[in-house]
PDB file of C-alpha atoms in Angstrom:
ATOM      1  CA  MET A   1      -2.419   0.448   9.934  1.00 34.00           C
ATOM      2  CA  THR A   2       0.455  -1.191  11.277  1.00 33.00           C
ATOM      3  CA  LYS A   3       1.205  -5.115  11.279  1.00 35.00           C
ATOM      4  CA  GLU A   4       0.719  -5.497  14.950  1.00 34.00           C
ATOM      5  CA  GLN A   5      -2.549  -3.952  14.732  1.00 33.00           C
ATOM      6  CA  ALA A   6      -3.783  -6.120  11.773  1.00 35.00           C
ATOM      7  CA  GLU A   7      -3.053  -9.164  14.081  1.00 42.00           C
ATOM      8  CA  LEU A   8      -5.570  -9.630  17.182  1.00 54.00           C
ATOM      9  CA  PRO A   9      -3.492 -10.273  20.219  1.00 68.00           C
ATOM     10  CA  LEU A  10      -4.470 -13.532  21.682  1.00 78.00           C
ATOM     11  CA  TYR A  11      -6.763 -12.059  24.676  1.00 81.00           C
ATOM     12  CA  GLN A  12      -9.066 -10.478  22.435  1.00 77.00           C
ATOM     13  CA  SER A  13      -9.357 -13.442  20.086  1.00 78.00           C
ATOM     14  CA  LEU A  14     -10.632 -15.131  23.620  1.00 85.00           C
ATOM     15  CA  ALA A  15     -12.547 -12.589  24.408  1.00 83.00           C
ATOM     16  CA  ALA A  16     -14.116 -12.339  20.714  1.00 80.00           C
ATOM     17  CA  GLU A  17     -15.142 -16.111  21.702  1.00 82.00           C
ATOM     18  CA  LEU A  18     -16.631 -15.711  24.514  1.00 87.00           C
ATOM     19  CA  SER A  19     -18.647 -12.377  23.565  1.00 80.00           C
ATOM     20  CA  GLU A  20     -19.659 -14.486  20.806  1.00 74.00           C
ATOM     21  CA  GLN A  21     -20.979 -17.310  23.287  1.00 80.00           C
ATOM     22  CA  ILE A  22     -22.583 -14.650  25.351  1.00 78.00           C
ATOM     23  CA  TYR A  23     -24.428 -12.937  22.983  1.00 69.00           C
ATOM     24  CA  SER A  24     -25.836 -16.687  21.409  1.00 67.00           C
ATOM     25  CA  GLY A  25     -26.891 -17.195  24.604  1.00 72.00           C
ATOM     26  CA  LYS A  26     -24.561 -20.168  25.234  1.00 78.00           C
ATOM     27  CA  LEU A  27     -23.631 -18.312  28.100  1.00 83.00           C
ATOM     28  CA  PRO A  28     -26.264 -16.688  29.357  1.00 79.00           C
ATOM     29  CA  ALA A  29     -26.909 -14.240  31.805  1.00 76.00           C
ATOM     30  CA  GLY A  30     -25.621 -15.163  35.417  1.00 79.00           C
ATOM     31  CA  PHE A  31     -23.491 -17.410  34.584  1.00 84.00           C
ATOM     32  CA  LYS A  32     -20.134 -18.334  36.326  1.00 88.00           C
ATOM     33  CA  LEU A  33     -16.897 -18.083  34.861  1.00 91.00           C
ATOM     34  CA  PRO A  34     -13.614 -20.060  35.654  1.00 91.00           C
ATOM     35  CA  THR A  35     -11.496 -17.817  38.253  1.00 91.00           C
ATOM     36  CA  ILE A  36      -8.729 -16.383  35.766  1.00 90.00           C
ATOM     37  CA  ARG A  37      -6.305 -19.388  36.929  1.00 88.00           C
ATOM     38  CA  GLN A  38      -8.911 -21.803  35.844  1.00 89.00           C
ATOM     39  CA  PHE A  39      -9.838 -20.158  32.662  1.00 91.00           C
ATOM     40  CA  ALA A  40      -5.784 -20.211  31.931  1.00 87.00           C
ATOM     41  CA  LYS A  41      -5.118 -23.515  32.807  1.00 87.00           C
ATOM     42  CA  ASP A  42      -8.189 -24.537  30.594  1.00 85.00           C
ATOM     43  CA  ARG A  43      -7.276 -22.527  27.827  1.00 86.00           C
ATOM     44  CA  GLU A  44      -3.752 -23.290  28.257  1.00 81.00           C
ATOM     45  CA  VAL A  45      -2.867 -19.467  28.129  1.00 83.00           C
ATOM     46  CA  SER A  46      -0.494 -17.257  30.773  1.00 83.00           C
ATOM     47  CA  VAL A  47      -2.444 -15.775  34.007  1.00 84.00           C
ATOM     48  CA  GLY A  48      -1.744 -12.263  32.372  1.00 81.00           C
ATOM     49  CA  THR A  49      -3.462 -13.362  29.042  1.00 85.00           C
ATOM     50  CA  ALA A  50      -6.268 -14.448  31.151  1.00 87.00           C
ATOM     51  CA  LYS A  51      -6.436 -11.322  32.819  1.00 87.00           C
ATOM     52  CA  HIS A  52      -6.448  -9.387  30.049  1.00 83.00           C
ATOM     53  CA  THR A  53      -9.386 -11.289  28.559  1.00 88.00           C
ATOM     54  CA  TYR A  54     -11.897 -10.931  31.752  1.00 88.00           C
ATOM     55  CA  GLN A  55     -10.757  -6.950  31.270  1.00 84.00           C
ATOM     56  CA  VAL A  56     -11.566  -6.691  27.984  1.00 81.00           C
ATOM     57  CA  LEU A  57     -15.131  -8.313  28.774  1.00 84.00           C
ATOM     58  CA  ALA A  58     -15.841  -6.189  31.996  1.00 81.00           C
ATOM     59  CA  ASP A  59     -14.825  -3.039  30.100  1.00 73.00           C
ATOM     60  CA  SER A  60     -17.483  -3.859  27.218  1.00 71.00           C
ATOM     61  CA  GLY A  61     -19.739  -4.556  30.237  1.00 74.00           C
ATOM     62  CA  LEU A  62     -20.128  -8.376  29.204  1.00 81.00           C
ATOM     63  CA  ILE A  63     -19.010  -9.521  32.744  1.00 86.00           C
ATOM     64  CA  SER A  64     -18.980  -8.438  36.391  1.00 82.00           C
ATOM     65  CA  THR A  65     -16.817  -9.096  39.035  1.00 78.00           C
ATOM     66  CA  ARG A  66     -18.242  -9.753  42.747  1.00 72.00           C
ATOM     67  CA  GLN A  67     -15.640  -9.277  45.477  1.00 66.00           C
ATOM     68  CA  GLY A  68     -14.838 -13.035  46.753  1.00 69.00           C
ATOM     69  CA  SER A  69     -17.670 -14.817  44.402  1.00 74.00           C
ATOM     70  CA  GLY A  70     -16.133 -14.299  41.032  1.00 83.00           C
ATOM     71  CA  SER A  71     -16.772 -13.358  37.444  1.00 88.00           C
ATOM     72  CA  TYR A  72     -20.430 -13.687  35.987  1.00 86.00           C
ATOM     73  CA  VAL A  73     -22.090 -12.513  32.813  1.00 85.00           C
ATOM     74  CA  THR A  74     -24.503  -9.660  33.050  1.00 79.00           C
ATOM     75  CA  SER A  75     -27.415  -9.529  30.914  1.00 65.00           C
ATOM     76  CA  LEU A  76     -27.092  -7.919  27.650  1.00 57.00           C
ATOM     77  CA  GLU A  77     -29.324  -4.466  28.813  1.00 49.00           C
ATOM     78  CA  ALA A  78     -26.870  -4.052  30.966  1.00 46.00           C
ATOM     79  CA  ALA A  79     -23.357  -4.579  28.553  1.00 45.00           C
ATOM     80  CA  GLU A  80     -24.883  -1.687  26.164  1.00 47.00           C
ATOM     81  CA  PRO A  81     -22.446   0.891  25.349  1.00 47.00           C
ATOM     82  CA  ALA A  82     -24.455   3.611  27.374  1.00 48.00           C
ATOM     83  CA  SER A  83     -22.168   2.714  30.289  1.00 53.00           C
ATOM     84  CA  ARG A  84     -18.920   3.400  28.472  1.00 58.00           C
ATOM     85  CA  LYS A  85     -20.611   6.349  28.000  1.00 65.00           C
ATOM     86  CA  GLU A  86     -20.931   6.717  31.654  1.00 70.00           C
ATOM     87  CA  ARG A  87     -17.365   5.957  32.162  1.00 71.00           C
ATOM     88  CA  ALA A  88     -16.245   8.524  29.757  1.00 76.00           C
ATOM     89  CA  LEU A  89     -18.421  11.366  30.894  1.00 78.00           C
ATOM     90  CA  GLU A  90     -17.174  10.422  34.727  1.00 78.00           C
ATOM     91  CA  SER A  91     -13.909  10.755  33.447  1.00 81.00           C
ATOM     92  CA  ILE A  92     -14.148  14.493  31.951  1.00 86.00           C
ATOM     93  CA  ASP A  93     -15.991  15.284  34.884  1.00 83.00           C
ATOM     94  CA  ASN A  94     -12.532  14.218  37.073  1.00 82.00           C
ATOM     95  CA  MET A  95     -10.305  15.852  34.905  1.00 88.00           C
ATOM     96  CA  LEU A  96     -12.298  19.223  34.766  1.00 87.00           C
ATOM     97  CA  LEU A  97     -11.908  19.021  38.549  1.00 86.00           C
ATOM     98  CA  GLN A  98      -8.292  18.581  38.288  1.00 87.00           C
ATOM     99  CA  LEU A  99      -7.693  21.648  36.605  1.00 87.00           C
ATOM    100  CA  ALA A 100     -10.164  23.376  38.337  1.00 86.00           C
ATOM    101  CA  ALA A 101      -8.159  23.065  41.122  1.00 85.00           C
ATOM    102  CA  LEU A 102      -4.585  24.014  39.320  1.00 87.00           C
ATOM    103  CA  ASP A 103      -6.882  27.458  39.075  1.00 88.00           C
ATOM    104  CA  PHE A 104      -6.963  27.587  35.608  1.00 88.00           C
ATOM    105  CA  SER A 105      -9.813  29.387  34.325  1.00 89.00           C
ATOM    106  CA  VAL A 106     -13.073  28.035  32.042  1.00 88.00           C
ATOM    107  CA  ARG A 107     -11.534  29.464  29.615  1.00 88.00           C
ATOM    108  CA  ASP A 108      -8.099  28.373  29.632  1.00 90.00           C
ATOM    109  CA  ILE A 109      -9.672  25.048  29.999  1.00 90.00           C
ATOM    110  CA  ARG A 110     -11.500  25.300  26.625  1.00 89.00           C
ATOM    111  CA  ILE A 111      -8.390  26.314  25.085  1.00 88.00           C
ATOM    112  CA  LEU A 112      -6.581  23.640  26.611  1.00 90.00           C
ATOM    113  CA  LEU A 113      -9.277  21.322  25.222  1.00 89.00           C
ATOM    114  CA  GLU A 114      -9.484  22.679  22.017  1.00 86.00           C
ATOM    115  CA  LEU A 115      -5.626  22.101  21.463  1.00 85.00           C
ATOM    116  CA  LYS A 116      -5.447  19.052  21.765  1.00 83.00           C
ATOM    117  CA  LEU A 117      -8.598  17.573  20.162  1.00 79.00           C
ATOM    118  CA  ARG A 118      -7.125  19.325  17.527  1.00 72.00           C
ATOM    119  CA  GLN A 119      -3.905  17.587  17.969  1.00 72.00           C
ATOM    120  CA  LEU A 120      -5.388  14.386  18.330  1.00 69.00           C
ATOM    121  CA  GLU A 121      -7.055  15.400  14.766  1.00 62.00           C
ATOM    122  CA  GLU A 122      -4.040  15.917  13.408  1.00 60.00           C
ATOM    123  CA  ARG A 123      -2.647  12.509  14.533  1.00 59.00           C
ATOM    124  CA  ILE A 124      -6.163  10.720  13.171  1.00 59.00           C
ATOM    125  CA  ARG A 125      -6.889  11.659   9.389  1.00 68.00           C
ATOM    126  CA  ASN A 126      -7.557   8.158   8.250  1.00 82.00           C
ATOM    127  CA  ALA A 127     -10.662   6.990   6.838  1.00 88.00           C
ATOM    128  CA  ARG A 128     -12.455   4.563   9.547  1.00 88.00           C
ATOM    129  CA  VAL A 129     -14.330   1.682   8.543  1.00 93.00           C
ATOM    130  CA  ALA A 130     -16.221  -1.186  10.444  1.00 93.00           C
ATOM    131  CA  ILE A 131     -14.869  -4.843   9.600  1.00 93.00           C
ATOM    132  CA  VAL A 132     -17.504  -7.084  10.351  1.00 94.00           C
ATOM    133  CA  GLY A 133     -17.686 -11.177   9.981  1.00 91.00           C
ATOM    134  CA  GLU A 134     -20.017 -13.610  11.183  1.00 91.00           C
ATOM    135  CA  SER A 135     -16.724 -15.507  12.830  1.00 89.00           C
ATOM    136  CA  PRO A 136     -13.435 -13.876  14.438  1.00 86.00           C
ATOM    137  CA  GLU A 137     -11.672 -16.192  11.824  1.00 89.00           C
ATOM    138  CA  ALA A 138     -13.741 -14.700   8.870  1.00 90.00           C
ATOM    139  CA  ARG A 139     -12.819 -10.851  10.299  1.00 87.00           C
ATOM    140  CA  SER A 140      -9.660 -11.642  10.691  1.00 86.00           C
ATOM    141  CA  VAL A 141      -9.307 -12.637   6.709  1.00 90.00           C
ATOM    142  CA  ILE A 142     -11.158  -9.463   5.854  1.00 92.00           C
ATOM    143  CA  LEU A 143      -8.955  -7.495   7.834  1.00 87.00           C
ATOM    144  CA  ASN A 144      -5.889  -8.981   6.314  1.00 87.00           C
ATOM    145  CA  SER A 145      -7.027  -8.624   3.252  1.00 90.00           C
ATOM    146  CA  LEU A 146      -6.863  -4.676   3.602  1.00 92.00           C
ATOM    147  CA  THR A 147      -4.072  -4.124   5.444  1.00 86.00           C
ATOM    148  CA  THR A 148      -2.480  -3.169   2.362  1.00 88.00           C
ATOM    149  CA  ILE A 149      -4.876  -0.470   1.496  1.00 91.00           C
ATOM    150  CA  PRO A 150      -3.014   3.009   3.075  1.00 88.00           C
ATOM    151  CA  ASN A 151      -4.618   5.742   5.650  1.00 87.00           C
ATOM    152  CA  VAL A 152      -7.114   3.667   6.928  1.00 89.00           C
ATOM    153  CA  ASP A 153      -8.329   2.551  10.881  1.00 86.00           C
ATOM    154  CA  TYR A 154     -10.423  -0.425  10.973  1.00 88.00           C
ATOM    155  CA  VAL A 155     -12.966  -1.502  14.136  1.00 86.00           C
ATOM    156  CA  TRP A 156     -14.055  -5.063  13.451  1.00 86.00           C
ATOM    157  CA  PHE A 157     -17.319  -6.436  15.055  1.00 88.00           C
ATOM    158  CA  LEU A 158     -18.630 -10.285  14.914  1.00 88.00           C
ATOM    159  CA  LEU A 159     -21.987  -9.819  12.925  1.00 91.00           C
ATOM    160  CA  SER A 160     -23.872 -11.867  15.851  1.00 89.00           C
ATOM    161  CA  ASN A 161     -23.084  -8.556  18.342  1.00 87.00           C
ATOM    162  CA  LEU A 162     -24.399  -6.805  15.710  1.00 91.00           C
ATOM    163  CA  ARG A 163     -27.821  -8.046  15.399  1.00 91.00           C
ATOM    164  CA  GLU A 164     -28.351  -7.959  19.321  1.00 88.00           C
ATOM    165  CA  GLN A 165     -26.762  -3.890  19.738  1.00 87.00           C
ATOM    166  CA  PRO A 166     -27.204  -2.506  16.490  1.00 89.00           C
ATOM    167  CA  GLN A 167     -26.011   0.713  17.647  1.00 87.00           C
ATOM    168  CA  ARG A 168     -22.760  -0.002  18.056  1.00 84.00           C
ATOM    169  CA  LEU A 169     -22.457   1.193  14.420  1.00 86.00           C
ATOM    170  CA  GLU A 170     -23.542   4.694  15.092  1.00 76.00           C
ATOM    171  CA  ALA A 171     -19.652   5.958  15.442  1.00 70.00           C
ATOM    172  CA  ASP A 172     -17.988   7.858  13.145  1.00 78.00           C
ATOM    173  CA  PHE A 173     -17.357   5.107  10.416  1.00 89.00           C
ATOM    174  CA  ASP A 174     -17.068   5.868   7.139  1.00 93.00           C
ATOM    175  CA  PHE A 175     -18.740   2.951   5.403  1.00 96.00           C
ATOM    176  CA  VAL A 176     -18.822  -0.886   6.293  1.00 96.00           C
ATOM    177  CA  VAL A 177     -16.972  -4.161   4.757  1.00 97.00           C
ATOM    178  CA  CYS A 178     -18.657  -7.294   4.805  1.00 96.00           C
ATOM    179  CA  GLU A 179     -18.765 -10.693   2.912  1.00 93.00           C
ATOM    180  CA  GLU A 180     -20.699 -10.884   0.059  1.00 91.00           C
ATOM    181  CA  LYS A 181     -23.398 -13.024   1.655  1.00 92.00           C
ATOM    182  CA  HIS A 182     -23.932 -10.696   4.772  1.00 95.00           C
ATOM    183  CA  ILE A 183     -24.863  -7.235   2.562  1.00 96.00           C
ATOM    184  CA  ASP A 184     -28.446  -7.012   3.052  1.00 96.00           C
ATOM    185  CA  GLU A 185     -28.250  -8.020   6.504  1.00 96.00           C
ATOM    186  CA  LEU A 186     -25.862  -5.346   7.193  1.00 96.00           C
ATOM    187  CA  LYS A 187     -27.724  -3.076   5.120  1.00 95.00           C
ATOM    188  CA  GLN A 188     -30.915  -3.370   7.041  1.00 95.00           C
ATOM    189  CA  ILE A 189     -28.854  -2.938  10.072  1.00 94.00           C
ATOM    190  CA  VAL A 190     -27.312   0.731   9.401  1.00 93.00           C
ATOM    191  CA  ARG A 191     -30.968   1.805   7.607  1.00 91.00           C
ATOM    192  CA  GLY A 192     -28.809   4.099   5.303  1.00 90.00           C
ATOM    193  CA  GLU A 193     -26.501   5.729   7.529  1.00 90.00           C
ATOM    194  CA  MET A 194     -23.416   4.650   5.492  1.00 93.00           C
ATOM    195  CA  PRO A 195     -22.269   2.617   2.944  1.00 96.00           C
ATOM    196  CA  VAL A 196     -21.953  -0.832   3.032  1.00 97.00           C
ATOM    197  CA  MET A 197     -19.658  -2.418   0.960  1.00 97.00           C
ATOM    198  CA  GLN A 198     -19.091  -6.287   0.163  1.00 96.00           C
ATOM    199  CA  LEU A 199     -15.559  -7.903  -0.089  1.00 95.00           C
ATOM    200  CA  ALA A 200     -15.609 -11.578  -1.973  1.00 92.00           C
ATOM    201  CA  LEU A 201     -14.255 -14.424  -0.614  1.00 92.00           C
ATOM    202  CA  THR A 202     -12.964 -17.745  -2.172  1.00 93.00           C
ATOM    203  CA  LEU A 203     -10.981 -20.942  -1.339  1.00 95.00           C
ATOM    204  CA  THR A 204      -8.178 -20.197  -3.363  1.00 95.00           C
ATOM    205  CA  ALA A 205      -7.107 -22.958  -6.276  1.00 95.00           C
ATOM    206  CA  ASP A 206      -4.116 -23.896  -4.362  1.00 95.00           C
ATOM    207  CA  THR A 207      -6.252 -25.450  -1.546  1.00 96.00           C
ATOM    208  CA  ILE A 208      -8.691 -26.590  -3.482  1.00 96.00           C
ATOM    209  CA  ALA A 209      -5.949 -28.689  -5.540  1.00 96.00           C
ATOM    210  CA  GLU A 210      -4.133 -29.540  -2.400  1.00 96.00           C
ATOM    211  CA  ILE A 211      -7.854 -30.680  -0.579  1.00 96.00           C
ATOM    212  CA  GLY A 212      -8.878 -33.060  -3.657  1.00 95.00           C
ATOM    213  CA  ARG A 213      -4.959 -34.961  -3.877  1.00 95.00           C
ATOM    214  CA  ILE A 214      -5.729 -36.244  -0.522  1.00 95.00           C
ATOM    215  CA  PRO A 215      -6.085 -39.882  -1.165  1.00 94.00           C
ATOM    216  CA  SER A 216      -8.771 -42.311   0.011  1.00 92.00           C
ATOM    217  CA  GLN A 217      -8.204 -43.875   3.035  1.00 92.00           C
ATOM    218  CA  THR A 218      -7.251 -40.834   4.933  1.00 95.00           C
ATOM    219  CA  ARG A 219      -7.487 -39.975   8.271  1.00 96.00           C
ATOM    220  CA  ALA A 220      -7.954 -36.003   8.084  1.00 97.00           C
ATOM    221  CA  GLY A 221      -8.952 -33.629  10.846  1.00 97.00           C
ATOM    222  CA  VAL A 222     -10.379 -30.396  10.961  1.00 97.00           C
ATOM    223  CA  VAL A 223      -9.831 -27.832  13.412  1.00 96.00           C
ATOM    224  CA  SER A 224     -11.352 -24.199  14.286  1.00 93.00           C
ATOM    225  CA  LEU A 225     -11.830 -21.483  16.712  1.00 88.00           C
ATOM    226  CA  SER A 226     -15.629 -20.839  16.239  1.00 90.00           C
ATOM    227  CA  HIS A 227     -18.421 -23.509  15.239  1.00 91.00           C
ATOM    228  CA  THR A 228     -19.480 -20.914  12.517  1.00 91.00           C
ATOM    229  CA  PHE A 229     -16.363 -21.197  10.637  1.00 93.00           C
ATOM    230  CA  LEU A 230     -16.024 -24.925  11.451  1.00 94.00           C
ATOM    231  CA  SER A 231     -19.330 -25.353   9.016  1.00 94.00           C
ATOM    232  CA  VAL A 232     -17.878 -23.031   6.281  1.00 94.00           C
ATOM    233  CA  MET A 233     -14.633 -25.210   6.628  1.00 96.00           C
ATOM    234  CA  LYS A 234     -16.480 -28.544   6.475  1.00 96.00           C
ATOM    235  CA  GLU A 235     -18.575 -27.362   3.882  1.00 95.00           C
ATOM    236  CA  ASP A 236     -16.105 -26.913   1.097  1.00 95.00           C
ATOM    237  CA  PHE A 237     -13.724 -29.871   2.493  1.00 96.00           C
ATOM    238  CA  SER A 238     -16.407 -32.297   1.781  1.00 94.00           C
ATOM    239  CA  ARG A 239     -16.692 -30.712  -1.555  1.00 94.00           C
ATOM    240  CA  TYR A 240     -13.600 -31.153  -2.604  1.00 95.00           C
ATOM    241  CA  VAL A 241     -12.192 -34.342  -0.465  1.00 94.00           C
ATOM    242  CA  SER A 242     -12.846 -37.849  -1.818  1.00 84.00           C
ATOM    243  CA  SER A 243     -15.688 -39.232   0.252  1.00 79.00           C
ATOM    244  CA  ASP A 244     -13.737 -42.234   1.334  1.00 84.00           C
ATOM    245  CA  ILE A 245     -12.504 -40.591   3.753  1.00 91.00           C
ATOM    246  CA  GLU A 246     -12.579 -40.706   7.446  1.00 89.00           C
ATOM    247  CA  THR A 247     -12.811 -36.997   8.862  1.00 94.00           C
ATOM    248  CA  GLU A 248     -12.924 -35.522  12.732  1.00 95.00           C
ATOM    249  CA  TYR A 249     -12.963 -32.401  13.589  1.00 95.00           C
ATOM    250  CA  PHE A 250     -11.737 -30.270  16.422  1.00 94.00           C
ATOM    251  CA  MET A 251     -12.350 -26.665  18.183  1.00 91.00           C
ATOM    252  CA  PHE A 252      -9.146 -24.719  19.602  1.00 86.00           C
ATOM    253  CA  GLY A 253     -11.135 -23.781  22.307  1.00 78.00           C
ATOM    254  CA  GLU A 254     -10.927 -27.322  23.892  1.00 75.00           C
ATOM    255  CA  SER A 255      -9.136 -27.632  26.676  1.00 65.00           C
ATOM    256  CA  ALA A 256      -7.266 -30.918  26.027  1.00 81.00           C
ATOM    257  CA  GLY A 257      -6.362 -33.964  23.425  1.00 91.00           C
ATOM    258  CA  PHE A 258      -5.315 -31.500  21.119  1.00 93.00           C
ATOM    259  CA  SER A 259      -1.777 -32.840  20.285  1.00 94.00           C
ATOM    260  CA  GLU A 260      -3.513 -36.530  20.500  1.00 96.00           C
ATOM    261  CA  PHE A 261      -6.199 -35.128  17.740  1.00 96.00           C
ATOM    262  CA  LEU A 262      -2.957 -33.932  15.594  1.00 97.00           C
ATOM    263  CA  LEU A 263      -1.300 -37.174  15.784  1.00 96.00           C
ATOM    264  CA  SER A 264      -3.717 -39.590  15.230  1.00 97.00           C
ATOM    265  CA  LYS A 265      -4.330 -37.843  11.805  1.00 97.00           C
ATOM    266  CA  ASP A 266      -2.577 -38.179   8.254  1.00 97.00           C
ATOM    267  CA  VAL A 267      -3.601 -34.787   7.206  1.00 97.00           C
ATOM    268  CA  VAL A 268      -5.191 -31.301   9.260  1.00 97.00           C
ATOM    269  CA  LEU A 269      -6.820 -28.682   7.639  1.00 97.00           C
ATOM    270  CA  VAL A 270      -6.438 -25.491   9.789  1.00 96.00           C
ATOM    271  CA  PRO A 271      -7.756 -22.027   9.227  1.00 94.00           C
ATOM    272  CA  PRO A 272      -6.311 -19.052   8.349  1.00 90.00           C
ATOM    273  CA  HIS A 273      -3.915 -16.991  10.386  1.00 84.00           C
ATOM    274  CA  CYS A 274      -5.158 -19.373  13.148  1.00 84.00           C
ATOM    275  CA  THR A 275      -1.825 -18.790  15.045  1.00 79.00           C
ATOM    276  CA  GLY A 276      -2.613 -15.409  15.689  1.00 76.00           C
ATOM    277  CA  PHE A 277      -5.965 -17.066  17.616  1.00 76.00           C
ATOM    278  CA  ILE A 278      -4.363 -19.864  19.709  1.00 82.00           C
ATOM    279  CA  SER A 279      -1.857 -20.483  22.384  1.00 80.00           C
ATOM    280  CA  ARG A 280       1.909 -20.991  21.896  1.00 82.00           C
ATOM    281  CA  GLU A 281       1.602 -24.397  23.487  1.00 88.00           C
ATOM    282  CA  LYS A 282      -1.029 -25.229  20.596  1.00 89.00           C
ATOM    283  CA  GLU A 283       1.141 -24.046  18.192  1.00 88.00           C
ATOM    284  CA  GLN A 284       3.802 -25.834  19.392  1.00 92.00           C
ATOM    285  CA  MET A 285       1.839 -29.214  18.647  1.00 94.00           C
ATOM    286  CA  LEU A 286       0.926 -28.028  15.477  1.00 94.00           C
ATOM    287  CA  LYS A 287       4.766 -27.714  14.560  1.00 93.00           C
ATOM    288  CA  ASP A 288       5.366 -30.921  16.473  1.00 95.00           C
ATOM    289  CA  ALA A 289       2.988 -32.945  14.590  1.00 96.00           C
ATOM    290  CA  ARG A 290       4.519 -31.315  11.620  1.00 95.00           C
ATOM    291  CA  GLN A 291       7.898 -32.755  12.002  1.00 95.00           C
ATOM    292  CA  ASN A 292       6.219 -36.322  13.308  1.00 96.00           C
ATOM    293  CA  GLY A 293       4.799 -36.560   8.959  1.00 96.00           C
ATOM    294  CA  VAL A 294       1.100 -35.209   9.862  1.00 96.00           C
ATOM    295  CA  GLN A 295       0.246 -32.466   6.203  1.00 96.00           C
ATOM    296  CA  ILE A 296      -0.631 -29.181   8.027  1.00 96.00           C
ATOM    297  CA  LEU A 297      -3.379 -27.993   5.153  1.00 96.00           C
ATOM    298  CA  ARG A 298      -4.069 -24.432   5.563  1.00 95.00           C
ATOM    299  CA  TYR A 299      -7.781 -23.095   4.268  1.00 96.00           C
ATOM    300  CA  ASP A 300      -6.180 -20.116   2.376  1.00 94.00           C
ATOM    301  CA  LEU A 301      -9.342 -17.486   1.300  1.00 94.00           C
ATOM    302  CA  ARG A 302      -8.546 -14.914  -1.412  1.00 92.00           C
ATOM    303  CA  ASP A 303     -10.585 -11.945  -1.842  1.00 91.00           C
ATOM    304  CA  ASP A 304     -11.748 -10.551  -5.329  1.00 91.00           C
ATOM    305  CA  ARG A 305      -9.601  -8.020  -7.243  1.00 91.00           C
ATOM    306  CA  GLY A 306     -12.610  -5.966  -8.528  1.00 93.00           C
ATOM    307  CA  SER A 307     -14.268  -5.470  -4.992  1.00 94.00           C
ATOM    308  CA  TRP A 308     -10.913  -4.968  -2.804  1.00 94.00           C
ATOM    309  CA  LEU A 309     -10.004  -2.205  -5.651  1.00 95.00           C
ATOM    310  CA  TYR A 310     -13.451  -0.602  -5.235  1.00 96.00           C
ATOM    311  CA  ILE A 311     -13.106  -0.717  -0.826  1.00 96.00           C
ATOM    312  CA  ALA A 312      -9.278   0.643  -1.995  1.00 95.00           C
ATOM    313  CA  ASP A 313     -11.088   3.769  -3.683  1.00 96.00           C
ATOM    314  CA  ALA A 314     -14.032   4.369  -0.944  1.00 96.00           C
ATOM    315  CA  ALA A 315     -11.148   4.563   1.022  1.00 94.00           C
ATOM    316  CA  GLU A 316      -8.797   6.863  -0.488  1.00 94.00           C
ATOM    317  CA  LYS A 317     -12.014   9.255  -1.387  1.00 94.00           C
ATOM    318  CA  ALA A 318     -12.923   9.103   2.431  1.00 92.00           C
ATOM    319  CA  TYR A 319      -9.307   9.924   3.644  1.00 90.00           C
ATOM    320  CA  LYS A 320      -9.384  12.773   1.639  1.00 88.00           C
ATOM    321  CA  LYS A 321     -12.415  14.106   2.628  1.00 86.00           C
ATOM    322  CA  ALA A 322     -11.382  14.247   6.183  1.00 78.00           C
ATOM    323  CA  LYS A 323      -8.326  15.904   5.379  1.00 75.00           C
ATOM    324  CA  GLN A 324     -10.205  18.437   3.522  1.00 75.00           C
ATOM    325  CA  ARG A 325     -12.484  19.285   6.722  1.00 67.00           C
ATOM    326  CA  LEU A 326      -9.583  19.536   8.928  1.00 62.00           C
ATOM    327  CA  ASN A 327      -7.794  21.772   6.482  1.00 64.00           C
ATOM    328  CA  ARG A 328     -10.920  23.987   6.682  1.00 59.00           C
ATOM    329  CA  ARG A 329     -10.647  24.430  10.585  1.00 56.00           C
TER     330      ARG A 329
END
């Protein structure tokens, strides 16, 4: 997996955030989303990024656009993967019609399709692994921990999405990776169809020490992309910090006030890899705050080496098995 694939584009992060809100019911069916321009303004991103975000949601069937009216959240039933299957079948039908119009026989079409499928399989011999996290931040931590394992293609999911639509894991995955605390729930979701492996994540000793060194009377801030991950950060922060500290919290999704929030603090705790989730404007605000004397601490998590090696071994076996299947054809 390339570095570019490992770092989620901003529009995908925004789409994941909105998806989480839709599946949680925070954005109910029928809810009218802001215009693309307004969304771009609210989130401090480019219009192109906002357009891509809405397109991802539309392709997933989570929103629909009504001409002259705007974009609306669809019902969860309407968002099921069946629509993707229907679009795929329609694309295949169109391709077959085009080939027939070029006077290719059925036999010729079959040969061409088998050739292209073979070429595709030759290029995609990697193991396929589903990454499941309860928040975009947690999922990103898992993904970044595993990117050094060779010959693996990763597909990521939010746990809340799988609770609503477990059939999303019906694709051809070799196994699933999740946090230790979710392994029992994921095993129930997959129902024995594939192995579920856990990756234990713990706060790094350096982060614990940094938090513990924050002096009393410090004005502290904690920021995050999702409420789910923020609650985890708050719990760890309160466990290791002095009790005599004033702490405020901020969500990256809030449209205004970030710079003022940062500059009113002495120290701010941010999620790992947060620059992959936020706009360039907010990233610049973090840099400006640091230059103005605000201490920016990263909430760093480390994976358990034993569970990492176990996953790496499973990925290598799945990769070799996939190659053997292809070589037998």
